[in-house]
Amino acid sequence: MEPNKQSDWVARSLRNVWHPCTQMQHHETVPLIPVSHGRGAWLYDHEGKRYLDAISSWWVNLFGHANPRINAALKEQLDLLEHAMLAGFTHEPVIRLSEQLAALTGDVLGHCFYASDGASAVEIALKMSFHSWRNRGHGDKQEFVCLKGSYHGETIGALAVTDVALFKDAYGPLLRASQTVMSPDARQAVDGETAQDVARRAAADVERLFQQRGDKIAAIIIEPLVQCATGMAMHDPLYLTLVRELCDRHQVHLILDEIAVGCGRTGTFFACEQAGIWPDFLCLSKGISGGYLPLSLVMTRDDIYQAFYSADVTRGFLHSHSYTGNPLACRAALATLQIFQDDHVLAHNRARAERLTQALAPLANHERVRHFRQRGMIWAFDAIRAPADFSRRFFATALEHELLMRPIGPTVYMMPPYILSDEEIDGLAASTLAVFNQVMAA
Ligand SMILES: *Cc1c(COP(=O)(O)O)cnc(C)c1O
């Protein structure tokens, strides 16, 4: 007989499942929650307890769990075509998705290359940048630049342009060196500086590096508007405008990693729209499939595409991945884009954001809170004099209040799905305050 008690699932998971981003020994004290099903913004365990998914299951879920419209699209697609290879073959879902995404960039980024996870999209953008320079006779442009505190994924290539010691240090000897420039994180403002002043200071750091060795640099990679994994570090859009100009002037590609901040998360469909610029490469993943299936892609310009277009096979971009453009994942993405259109999601999110920001006022003004910040559907604040183990304690205490939240160090953040009702918004704010007070009193 299959055991189906909560504790049995926990024991079996800990025996055979190696969980991500986890020191497994911590599960001797930190709870592991077996999820039996999800509905809307809620996840349910095997004992009927529920948890509001305030971080969209690691930032992927946009329209709730078991969304009826995405479910219907997937069920239809299942009976048509689950997968076919994308070399030599093509299919309707990948064609429609590429057309619709290209149209969202005004056809500036008209060529879409697919993979399954975010880190792979980053690797593809790095490879394409280097290879396109090489095809154009600039094979000595081999270096990449990233920001302090940047996070772009955890495969060897993506880790090389990631600057989070916790994830990177152990693998240092395996990684290719990259250049790191100042983050435009507005929290660094000193002596009456504005966020724009910090942006200018950070852009000047890029300019110095480009002047020194721009001829060796293939690309700079930036997570626009919010550096999420490092602790929701937010910056002024001016930074992106300035870096775009520097890239043009010094012949350096601009890669924007919109894996977390894309798909409406910062208030516009693409974060870079707020700076009025387009990159040379744009990476998307996470929310693009509505949080249903692994899907990522790199969008690029026609001049990059043309650098590979040739009778010579080796000048082509030969990167291959078995599940490239998987029809089920693309169909989930199409259903997701349809919801954006049908429900006027970006407009409704503005109202949701206003309500949650207001409801969070007691935290924004809390004496143990600083740098309360918000952009689009991302909220964050930093705990002052946080107790040891703040993040794990907060996670465990939040569960007792029916909340799924995982602070990053002393930074508490919310990235909820785009479906919260007024009641859920008010409940989220009230519970977060209660959890925060409880943890800070420890
Ligand atoms: C999550 C994330 C990645 C990596 O995506 P995976 O699918 O986890 O490989 C890369 N960049 C950013 C900004 C991310 O948030």
GROMACS .gro file of C-alpha atoms and ligand atoms in nm:
model
  457
    1MET     CA    1   0.000   0.000   0.000
    2GLU     CA    2   0.124   0.351  -0.083
    3PRO     CA    3   0.182   0.553   0.230
    4ASN     CA    4   0.013   0.890   0.194
    5LYS     CA    5   0.073   1.058   0.525
    6GLN     CA    6   0.255   1.389   0.520
    7SER     CA    7   0.541   1.252   0.731
    8ASP     CA    8   0.588   0.956   0.496
    9TRP     CA    9   0.629   1.184   0.195
   10VAL     CA   10   0.882   1.393   0.387
   11ALA     CA   11   1.088   1.088   0.485
   12ARG     CA   12   1.080   0.945   0.133
   13SER     CA   13   1.174   1.279  -0.022
   14LEU     CA   14   1.470   1.321   0.211
   15ARG     CA   15   1.587   0.969   0.132
   16ASN     CA   16   1.592   0.994  -0.248
   17VAL     CA   17   1.543   1.355  -0.360
   18TRP     CA   18   1.841   1.589  -0.345
   19HIS     CA   19   1.676   1.932  -0.312
   20PRO     CA   20   1.810   2.245  -0.489
   21CYS     CA   21   1.972   2.542  -0.315
   22THR     CA   22   1.959   2.348   0.012
   23GLN     CA   23   2.205   2.228   0.273
   24MET     CA   24   2.021   1.900   0.321
   25GLN     CA   25   2.118   1.875   0.687
   26HIS     CA   26   1.907   2.184   0.757
   27HIS     CA   27   1.601   1.967   0.706
   28GLU     CA   28   1.675   1.815   1.044
   29THR     CA   29   1.518   2.136   1.178
   30VAL     CA   30   1.366   2.323   0.883
   31PRO     CA   31   1.032   2.186   0.762
   32LEU     CA   32   0.995   2.025   0.418
   33ILE     CA   33   0.643   2.063   0.281
   34PRO     CA   34   0.503   1.797   0.047
   35VAL     CA   35   0.260   1.977  -0.186
   36SER     CA   36  -0.043   1.775  -0.285
   37HIS     CA   37  -0.205   2.031  -0.515
   38GLY     CA   38  -0.232   2.398  -0.604
   39ARG     CA   39  -0.520   2.634  -0.683
   40GLY     CA   40  -0.481   2.999  -0.770
   41ALA     CA   41  -0.227   3.165  -0.542
   42TRP     CA   42  -0.242   2.877  -0.292
   43LEU     CA   43  -0.043   2.556  -0.243
   44TYR     CA   44  -0.194   2.276  -0.029
   45ASP     CA   45  -0.011   2.007   0.166
   46HIS     CA   46  -0.130   1.653   0.244
   47GLU     CA   47  -0.286   1.758   0.572
   48GLY     CA   48  -0.503   2.023   0.407
   49LYS     CA   49  -0.290   2.314   0.527
   50ARG     CA   50  -0.252   2.590   0.271
   51TYR     CA   51   0.020   2.842   0.188
   52LEU     CA   52  -0.011   3.166  -0.009
   53ASP     CA   53   0.258   3.146  -0.277
   54ALA     CA   54   0.390   3.500  -0.223
   55ILE     CA   55   0.705   3.432  -0.427
   56SER     CA   56   0.534   3.265  -0.724
   57SER     CA   57   0.722   2.938  -0.665
   58TRP     CA   58   1.065   3.087  -0.730
   59TRP     CA   59   0.932   3.367  -0.950
   60VAL     CA   60   0.783   3.151  -1.225
   61ASN     CA   61   0.408   3.143  -1.164
   62LEU     CA   62   0.217   3.438  -1.311
   63PHE     CA   63  -0.151   3.342  -1.315
   64GLY     CA   64  -0.189   3.098  -1.031
   65HIS     CA   65  -0.161   2.722  -0.995
   66ALA     CA   66  -0.392   2.501  -1.202
   67ASN     CA   67  -0.495   2.798  -1.414
   68PRO     CA   68  -0.802   2.686  -1.613
   69ARG     CA   69  -0.703   2.863  -1.936
   70ILE     CA   70  -0.345   2.734  -1.942
   71ASN     CA   71  -0.467   2.387  -1.843
   72ALA     CA   72  -0.715   2.385  -2.134
   73ALA     CA   73  -0.450   2.494  -2.384
   74LEU     CA   74  -0.211   2.223  -2.266
   75LYS     CA   75  -0.475   1.951  -2.277
   76GLU     CA   76  -0.555   2.046  -2.637
   77GLN     CA   77  -0.186   2.056  -2.732
   78LEU     CA   78  -0.124   1.714  -2.572
   79ASP     CA   79  -0.356   1.549  -2.823
   80LEU     CA   80  -0.193   1.729  -3.118
   81LEU     CA   81   0.183   1.716  -3.062
   82GLU     CA   82   0.384   1.674  -2.743
   83HIS     CA   83   0.725   1.724  -2.905
   84ALA     CA   84   0.912   1.716  -3.232
   85MET     CA   85   1.273   1.808  -3.297
   86LEU     CA   86   1.324   2.168  -3.407
   87ALA     CA   87   1.612   2.106  -3.649
   88GLY     CA   88   1.469   2.047  -3.996
   89PHE     CA   89   1.116   2.062  -3.851
   90THR     CA   90   0.898   2.336  -3.712
   91HIS     CA   91   0.551   2.367  -3.562
   92GLU     CA   92   0.271   2.611  -3.498
   93PRO     CA   93   0.328   2.683  -3.126
   94VAL     CA   94   0.694   2.783  -3.169
   95ILE     CA   95   0.614   2.992  -3.478
   96ARG     CA   96   0.327   3.179  -3.314
   97LEU     CA   97   0.522   3.237  -2.994
   98SER     CA   98   0.824   3.376  -3.182
   99GLU     CA   99   0.599   3.605  -3.388
  100GLN     CA  100   0.418   3.737  -3.083
  101LEU     CA  101   0.731   3.798  -2.880
  102ALA     CA  102   0.905   3.968  -3.174
  103ALA     CA  103   0.599   4.191  -3.217
  104LEU     CA  104   0.624   4.293  -2.850
  105THR     CA  105   0.969   4.439  -2.933
  106GLY     CA  106   0.840   4.616  -3.244
  107ASP     CA  107   1.034   4.347  -3.437
  108VAL     CA  108   1.367   4.489  -3.315
  109LEU     CA  109   1.445   4.152  -3.155
  110GLY     CA  110   1.297   3.946  -3.436
  111HIS     CA  111   1.493   3.620  -3.399
  112CYS     CA  112   1.414   3.378  -3.113
  113PHE     CA  113   1.643   3.092  -3.011
  114TYR     CA  114   1.499   2.843  -2.759
  115ALA     CA  115   1.623   2.637  -2.463
  116SER     CA  116   1.465   2.509  -2.143
  117ASP     CA  117   1.624   2.682  -1.846
  118GLY     CA  118   1.743   3.032  -1.769
  119ALA     CA  119   2.109   2.944  -1.726
  120SER     CA  120   2.112   2.791  -2.075
  121ALA     CA  121   1.961   3.107  -2.222
  122VAL     CA  122   2.244   3.305  -2.062
  123GLU     CA  123   2.503   3.062  -2.202
  124ILE     CA  124   2.346   3.091  -2.548
  125ALA     CA  125   2.359   3.472  -2.535
  126LEU     CA  126   2.727   3.462  -2.431
  127LYS     CA  127   2.813   3.213  -2.706
  128MET     CA  128   2.617   3.407  -2.971
  129SER     CA  129   2.783   3.733  -2.874
  130PHE     CA  130   3.136   3.592  -2.894
  131HIS     CA  131   3.065   3.393  -3.211
  132SER     CA  132   2.903   3.685  -3.391
  133TRP     CA  133   3.207   3.904  -3.319
  134ARG     CA  134   3.432   3.622  -3.441
  135ASN     CA  135   3.232   3.581  -3.762
  136ARG     CA  136   3.273   3.956  -3.819
  137GLY     CA  137   3.652   3.937  -3.779
  138HIS     CA  138   3.673   4.043  -3.413
  139GLY     CA  139   3.772   3.709  -3.259
  140ASP     CA  140   3.974   3.891  -2.991
  141LYS     CA  141   3.654   4.015  -2.826
  142GLN     CA  142   3.637   3.734  -2.570
  143GLU     CA  143   3.563   3.898  -2.235
  144PHE     CA  144   3.235   3.945  -2.054
  145VAL     CA  145   3.137   4.208  -1.800
  146CYS     CA  146   2.884   4.164  -1.522
  147LEU     CA  147   2.763   4.374  -1.229
  148LYS     CA  148   2.856   4.339  -0.865
  149GLY     CA  149   2.600   4.111  -0.703
  150SER     CA  150   2.479   3.982  -1.040
  151TYR     CA  151   2.305   3.645  -1.074
  152HIS     CA  152   2.265   3.479  -1.412
  153GLY     CA  153   2.234   3.110  -1.330
  154GLU     CA  154   2.452   2.830  -1.205
  155THR     CA  155   2.594   2.630  -1.492
  156ILE     CA  156   2.968   2.684  -1.533
  157GLY     CA  157   2.934   2.949  -1.804
  158ALA     CA  158   2.652   3.137  -1.631
  159LEU     CA  159   2.831   3.122  -1.295
  160ALA     CA  160   3.128   3.296  -1.457
  161VAL     CA  161   2.912   3.609  -1.497
  162THR     CA  162   2.745   3.565  -1.158
  163ASP     CA  163   2.878   3.754  -0.856
  164VAL     CA  164   2.716   3.583  -0.557
  165ALA     CA  165   2.991   3.438  -0.339
  166LEU     CA  166   2.766   3.174  -0.184
  167PHE     CA  167   2.698   3.015  -0.523
  168LYS     CA  168   3.028   3.093  -0.693
  169ASP     CA  169   3.321   3.058  -0.455
  170ALA     CA  170   3.331   2.678  -0.433
  171TYR     CA  171   3.364   2.655  -0.811
  172GLY     CA  172   3.609   2.943  -0.859
  173PRO     CA  173   3.885   2.726  -1.006
  174LEU     CA  174   3.650   2.598  -1.277
  175LEU     CA  175   3.530   2.936  -1.397
  176ARG     CA  176   3.644   3.172  -1.670
  177ALA     CA  177   3.735   3.514  -1.534
  178SER     CA  178   3.500   3.804  -1.605
  179GLN     CA  179   3.514   4.176  -1.532
  180THR     CA  180   3.289   4.306  -1.257
  181VAL     CA  181   3.164   4.665  -1.251
  182MET     CA  182   2.980   4.865  -0.986
  183SER     CA  183   2.614   4.782  -0.932
  184PRO     CA  184   2.372   5.073  -0.983
  185ASP     CA  185   2.185   4.961  -0.666
  186ALA     CA  186   2.010   5.279  -0.546
  187ARG     CA  187   2.067   5.181  -0.181
  188GLN     CA  188   2.427   5.300  -0.227
  189ALA     CA  189   2.318   5.665  -0.247
  190VAL     CA  190   2.530   5.885  -0.018
  191ASP     CA  191   2.523   6.256   0.076
  192GLY     CA  192   2.189   6.342  -0.078
  193GLU     CA  193   2.254   6.149  -0.398
  194THR     CA  194   1.946   6.045  -0.596
  195ALA     CA  195   1.896   5.705  -0.760
  196GLN     CA  196   1.986   5.876  -1.089
  197ASP     CA  197   2.313   6.001  -0.940
  198VAL     CA  198   2.402   5.643  -0.842
  199ALA     CA  199   2.307   5.531  -1.194
  200ARG     CA  200   2.546   5.790  -1.342
  201ARG     CA  201   2.824   5.684  -1.104
  202ALA     CA  202   2.776   5.318  -1.201
  203ALA     CA  203   2.769   5.403  -1.573
  204ALA     CA  204   3.095   5.595  -1.532
  205ASP     CA  205   3.250   5.274  -1.398
  206VAL     CA  206   3.140   5.093  -1.715
  207GLU     CA  207   3.281   5.376  -1.927
  208ARG     CA  208   3.621   5.352  -1.756
  209LEU     CA  209   3.639   4.979  -1.826
  210PHE     CA  210   3.521   5.014  -2.188
  211GLN     CA  211   3.783   5.287  -2.250
  212GLN     CA  212   4.056   5.061  -2.110
  213ARG     CA  213   3.967   4.735  -2.286
  214GLY     CA  214   3.650   4.776  -2.491
  215ASP     CA  215   3.828   4.611  -2.785
  216LYS     CA  216   3.860   4.290  -2.580
  217ILE     CA  217   3.504   4.288  -2.448
  218ALA     CA  218   3.230   4.097  -2.629
  219ALA     CA  219   2.935   4.188  -2.406
  220ILE     CA  220   2.811   4.326  -2.078
  221ILE     CA  221   2.528   4.133  -1.913
  222ILE     CA  222   2.276   4.316  -1.692
  223GLU     CA  223   1.958   4.223  -1.510
  224PRO     CA  224   1.757   4.538  -1.582
  225LEU     CA  225   1.584   4.746  -1.309
  226VAL     CA  226   1.602   4.484  -1.030
  227GLN     CA  227   1.896   4.258  -0.948
  228CYS     CA  228   1.671   3.996  -0.795
  229ALA     CA  229   1.877   3.710  -0.651
  230THR     CA  230   2.126   3.936  -0.477
  231GLY     CA  231   1.840   4.080  -0.267
  232MET     CA  232   1.605   4.278  -0.495
  233ALA     CA  233   1.856   4.559  -0.555
  234MET     CA  234   1.670   4.820  -0.760
  235HIS     CA  235   1.813   5.088  -0.988
  236ASP     CA  236   1.700   5.380  -1.198
  237PRO     CA  237   1.619   5.310  -1.567
  238LEU     CA  238   1.864   5.588  -1.657
  239TYR     CA  239   2.144   5.337  -1.595
  240LEU     CA  240   2.025   5.123  -1.885
  241THR     CA  241   1.996   5.421  -2.118
  242LEU     CA  242   2.352   5.526  -2.035
  243VAL     CA  243   2.496   5.176  -2.073
  244ARG     CA  244   2.317   5.133  -2.407
  245GLU     CA  245   2.495   5.448  -2.533
  246LEU     CA  246   2.830   5.323  -2.403
  247CYS     CA  247   2.781   4.985  -2.571
  248ASP     CA  248   2.707   5.156  -2.903
  249ARG     CA  249   3.006   5.387  -2.870
  250HIS     CA  250   3.252   5.111  -2.774
  251GLN     CA  251   3.116   4.826  -2.989
  252VAL     CA  252   3.015   4.605  -2.698
  253HIS     CA  253   2.699   4.392  -2.700
  254LEU     CA  254   2.434   4.452  -2.436
  255ILE     CA  255   2.278   4.133  -2.298
  256LEU     CA  256   1.971   4.192  -2.082
  257ASP     CA  257   1.879   3.903  -1.856
  258GLU     CA  258   1.500   3.943  -1.816
  259ILE     CA  259   1.457   3.589  -1.686
  260ALA     CA  260   1.316   3.718  -1.355
  261VAL     CA  261   1.219   4.077  -1.440
  262GLY     CA  262   1.051   4.010  -1.775
  263CYS     CA  263   0.689   3.910  -1.840
  264GLY     CA  264   0.538   4.211  -1.667
  265ARG     CA  265   0.717   4.169  -1.335
  266THR     CA  266   0.847   4.527  -1.321
  267GLY     CA  267   0.531   4.688  -1.459
  268THR     CA  268   0.602   4.677  -1.833
  269PHE     CA  269   0.615   4.351  -2.030
  270PHE     CA  270   0.993   4.388  -2.075
  271ALA     CA  271   1.182   4.576  -1.803
  272CYS     CA  272   1.399   4.756  -2.062
  273GLU     CA  273   1.091   4.934  -2.204
  274GLN     CA  274   1.112   5.165  -1.902
  275ALA     CA  275   1.452   5.287  -2.022
  276GLY     CA  276   1.337   5.324  -2.383
  277ILE     CA  277   1.610   5.092  -2.512
  278TRP     CA  278   1.648   4.744  -2.661
  279PRO     CA  279   1.947   4.516  -2.597
  280ASP     CA  280   2.136   4.309  -2.854
  281PHE     CA  281   2.027   3.994  -2.671
  282LEU     CA  282   1.732   3.951  -2.438
  283CYS     CA  283   1.700   3.636  -2.223
  284LEU     CA  284   1.355   3.522  -2.108
  285SER     CA  285   1.247   3.224  -1.898
  286LYS     CA  286   1.068   3.171  -1.563
  287GLY     CA  287   0.729   3.342  -1.616
  288ILE     CA  288   0.714   3.296  -1.993
  289SER     CA  289   0.538   2.958  -1.965
  290GLY     CA  290   0.317   3.087  -1.683
  291GLY     CA  291   0.523   2.875  -1.445
  292TYR     CA  292   0.409   2.551  -1.609
  293LEU     CA  293   0.697   2.406  -1.806
  294PRO     CA  294   1.068   2.468  -1.847
  295LEU     CA  295   1.116   2.712  -2.135
  296SER     CA  296   1.373   2.981  -2.206
  297LEU     CA  297   1.475   3.182  -2.506
  298VAL     CA  298   1.718   3.440  -2.638
  299MET     CA  299   1.582   3.713  -2.863
  300THR     CA  300   1.823   3.900  -3.088
  301ARG     CA  301   1.854   4.154  -3.369
  302ASP     CA  302   1.873   4.097  -3.741
  303ASP     CA  303   2.234   4.219  -3.769
  304ILE     CA  304   2.345   3.952  -3.519
  305TYR     CA  305   2.144   3.689  -3.706
  306GLN     CA  306   2.302   3.799  -4.034
  307ALA     CA  307   2.652   3.752  -3.888
  308PHE     CA  308   2.580   3.376  -3.882
  309TYR     CA  309   2.393   3.352  -4.215
  310SER     CA  310   2.630   3.188  -4.461
  311ALA     CA  311   2.697   2.892  -4.689
  312ASP     CA  312   2.961   2.783  -4.437
  313VAL     CA  313   2.823   2.543  -4.171
  314THR     CA  314   3.077   2.645  -3.908
  315ARG     CA  315   2.969   3.009  -3.928
  316GLY     CA  316   2.623   2.899  -3.815
  317PHE     CA  317   2.506   2.891  -3.454
  318LEU     CA  318   2.519   2.516  -3.399
  319HIS     CA  319   2.415   2.508  -3.032
  320SER     CA  320   2.173   2.218  -2.995
  321HIS     CA  321   1.938   2.112  -2.718
  322SER     CA  322   1.707   1.811  -2.741
  323TYR     CA  323   1.390   1.982  -2.623
  324THR     CA  324   1.442   2.310  -2.815
  325GLY     CA  325   1.107   2.485  -2.866
  326ASN     CA  326   0.904   2.212  -2.697
  327PRO     CA  327   0.544   2.249  -2.826
  328LEU     CA  328   0.380   2.198  -2.486
  329ALA     CA  329   0.597   2.466  -2.325
  330CYS     CA  330   0.540   2.702  -2.619
  331ARG     CA  331   0.165   2.641  -2.599
  332ALA     CA  332   0.168   2.724  -2.227
  333ALA     CA  333   0.355   3.044  -2.318
  334LEU     CA  334   0.096   3.132  -2.584
  335ALA     CA  335  -0.185   3.082  -2.331
  336THR     CA  336   0.010   3.305  -2.091
  337LEU     CA  337   0.044   3.585  -2.350
  338GLN     CA  338  -0.326   3.551  -2.429
  339ILE     CA  339  -0.412   3.611  -2.062
  340PHE     CA  340  -0.196   3.927  -2.062
  341GLN     CA  341  -0.404   4.053  -2.353
  342ASP     CA  342  -0.752   3.937  -2.254
  343ASP     CA  343  -0.729   4.048  -1.890
  344HIS     CA  344  -0.537   4.377  -1.938
  345VAL     CA  345  -0.296   4.238  -1.682
  346LEU     CA  346  -0.041   4.522  -1.678
  347ALA     CA  347  -0.314   4.779  -1.605
  348HIS     CA  348  -0.474   4.565  -1.332
  349ASN     CA  349  -0.133   4.503  -1.176
  350ARG     CA  350  -0.090   4.877  -1.127
  351ALA     CA  351  -0.401   4.877  -0.907
  352ARG     CA  352  -0.288   4.563  -0.723
  353ALA     CA  353   0.056   4.713  -0.665
  354GLU     CA  354  -0.090   5.033  -0.526
  355ARG     CA  355  -0.310   4.841  -0.282
  356LEU     CA  356  -0.031   4.615  -0.157
  357THR     CA  357   0.211   4.907  -0.120
  358GLN     CA  358  -0.048   5.090   0.091
  359ALA     CA  359  -0.122   4.780   0.296
  360LEU     CA  360   0.251   4.741   0.363
  361ALA     CA  361   0.285   5.091   0.510
  362PRO     CA  362   0.332   4.959   0.869
  363LEU     CA  363   0.635   4.766   0.743
  364ALA     CA  364   0.767   5.054   0.531
  365ASN     CA  365   0.760   5.272   0.844
  366HIS     CA  366   0.875   4.999   1.086
  367GLU     CA  367   1.168   5.100   1.306
  368ARG     CA  368   1.352   4.776   1.225
  369VAL     CA  369   1.306   4.817   0.847
  370ARG     CA  370   1.507   5.015   0.596
  371HIS     CA  371   1.511   5.057   0.219
  372PHE     CA  372   1.146   4.962   0.166
  373ARG     CA  373   1.122   4.948  -0.214
  374GLN     CA  374   0.884   4.845  -0.489
  375ARG     CA  375   0.884   4.820  -0.866
  376GLY     CA  376   0.587   4.673  -1.050
  377MET     CA  377   0.501   4.346  -0.879
  378ILE     CA  378   0.819   4.326  -0.667
  379TRP     CA  379   0.838   4.447  -0.306
  380ALA     CA  380   1.139   4.428  -0.075
  381PHE     CA  381   1.276   4.567   0.247
  382ASP     CA  382   1.581   4.504   0.463
  383ALA     CA  383   1.565   4.403   0.829
  384ILE     CA  384   1.782   4.612   1.062
  385ARG     CA  385   1.972   4.412   1.329
  386ALA     CA  386   1.814   4.089   1.206
  387PRO     CA  387   1.862   3.793   1.443
  388ALA     CA  388   2.095   3.511   1.344
  389ASP     CA  389   1.937   3.271   1.096
  390PHE     CA  390   1.679   3.537   1.005
  391SER     CA  391   1.599   3.396   0.663
  392ARG     CA  392   1.533   3.037   0.777
  393ARG     CA  393   1.338   3.149   1.083
  394PHE     CA  394   1.126   3.379   0.870
  395PHE     CA  395   1.051   3.096   0.626
  396ALA     CA  396   0.946   2.860   0.906
  397THR     CA  397   0.739   3.123   1.089
  398ALA     CA  398   0.571   3.231   0.764
  399LEU     CA  399   0.453   2.873   0.709
  400GLU     CA  400   0.270   2.890   1.042
  401HIS     CA  401   0.090   3.198   0.903
  402GLU     CA  402  -0.009   3.023   0.575
  403LEU     CA  403   0.262   3.207   0.381
  404LEU     CA  404   0.534   3.085   0.148
  405MET     CA  405   0.818   3.340   0.168
  406ARG     CA  406   1.196   3.294   0.159
  407PRO     CA  407   1.398   3.604   0.249
  408ILE     CA  408   1.740   3.652   0.090
  409GLY     CA  409   1.968   3.717   0.388
  410PRO     CA  410   1.811   4.013   0.572
  411THR     CA  411   1.600   4.110   0.269
  412VAL     CA  412   1.232   4.018   0.284
  413TYR     CA  413   1.065   4.028  -0.055
  414MET     CA  414   0.737   3.947  -0.227
  415MET     CA  415   0.685   3.853  -0.589
  416PRO     CA  416   0.326   3.729  -0.593
  417PRO     CA  417   0.137   3.593  -0.894
  418TYR     CA  418  -0.072   3.849  -1.087
  419ILE     CA  419  -0.406   3.723  -0.958
  420LEU     CA  420  -0.428   3.827  -0.593
  421SER     CA  421  -0.772   3.943  -0.480
  422ASP     CA  422  -0.807   4.247  -0.253
  423GLU     CA  423  -0.861   4.009   0.039
  424GLU     CA  424  -0.547   3.813  -0.044
  425ILE     CA  425  -0.346   4.135  -0.078
  426ASP     CA  426  -0.460   4.262   0.262
  427GLY     CA  427  -0.402   3.920   0.420
  428LEU     CA  428  -0.053   3.898   0.271
  429ALA     CA  429   0.043   4.237   0.416
  430ALA     CA  430  -0.104   4.164   0.760
  431SER     CA  431   0.059   3.820   0.783
  432THR     CA  432   0.396   3.949   0.668
  433LEU     CA  433   0.390   4.213   0.942
  434ALA     CA  434   0.294   3.951   1.203
  435VAL     CA  435   0.571   3.714   1.088
  436PHE     CA  436   0.827   3.995   1.081
  437ASN     CA  437   0.743   4.109   1.435
  438GLN     CA  438   0.752   3.753   1.564
  439VAL     CA  439   1.092   3.679   1.405
  440MET     CA  440   1.247   4.012   1.508
  441ALA     CA  441   1.137   3.960   1.868
  442ALA     CA  442   1.339   3.636   1.884
  443LIG     C1  443   1.654   3.224  -1.221
  443LIG     C2  444   1.747   3.311  -1.297
  443LIG     C3  445   1.841   3.258  -1.388
  443LIG     C4  446   1.859   3.111  -1.408
  443LIG     O1  447   1.744   3.047  -1.453
  443LIG     P1  448   1.732   2.889  -1.427
  443LIG     O2  449   1.610   2.850  -1.501
  443LIG     O3  450   1.719   2.873  -1.279
  443LIG     O4  451   1.856   2.829  -1.480
  443LIG     C5  452   1.920   3.346  -1.458
  443LIG     N1  453   1.909   3.479  -1.442
  443LIG     C6  454   1.822   3.533  -1.357
  443LIG     C7  455   1.814   3.680  -1.345
  443LIG     C8  456   1.739   3.452  -1.280
  443LIG     O5  457   1.655   3.505  -1.191
   0.00000   0.00000   0.00000
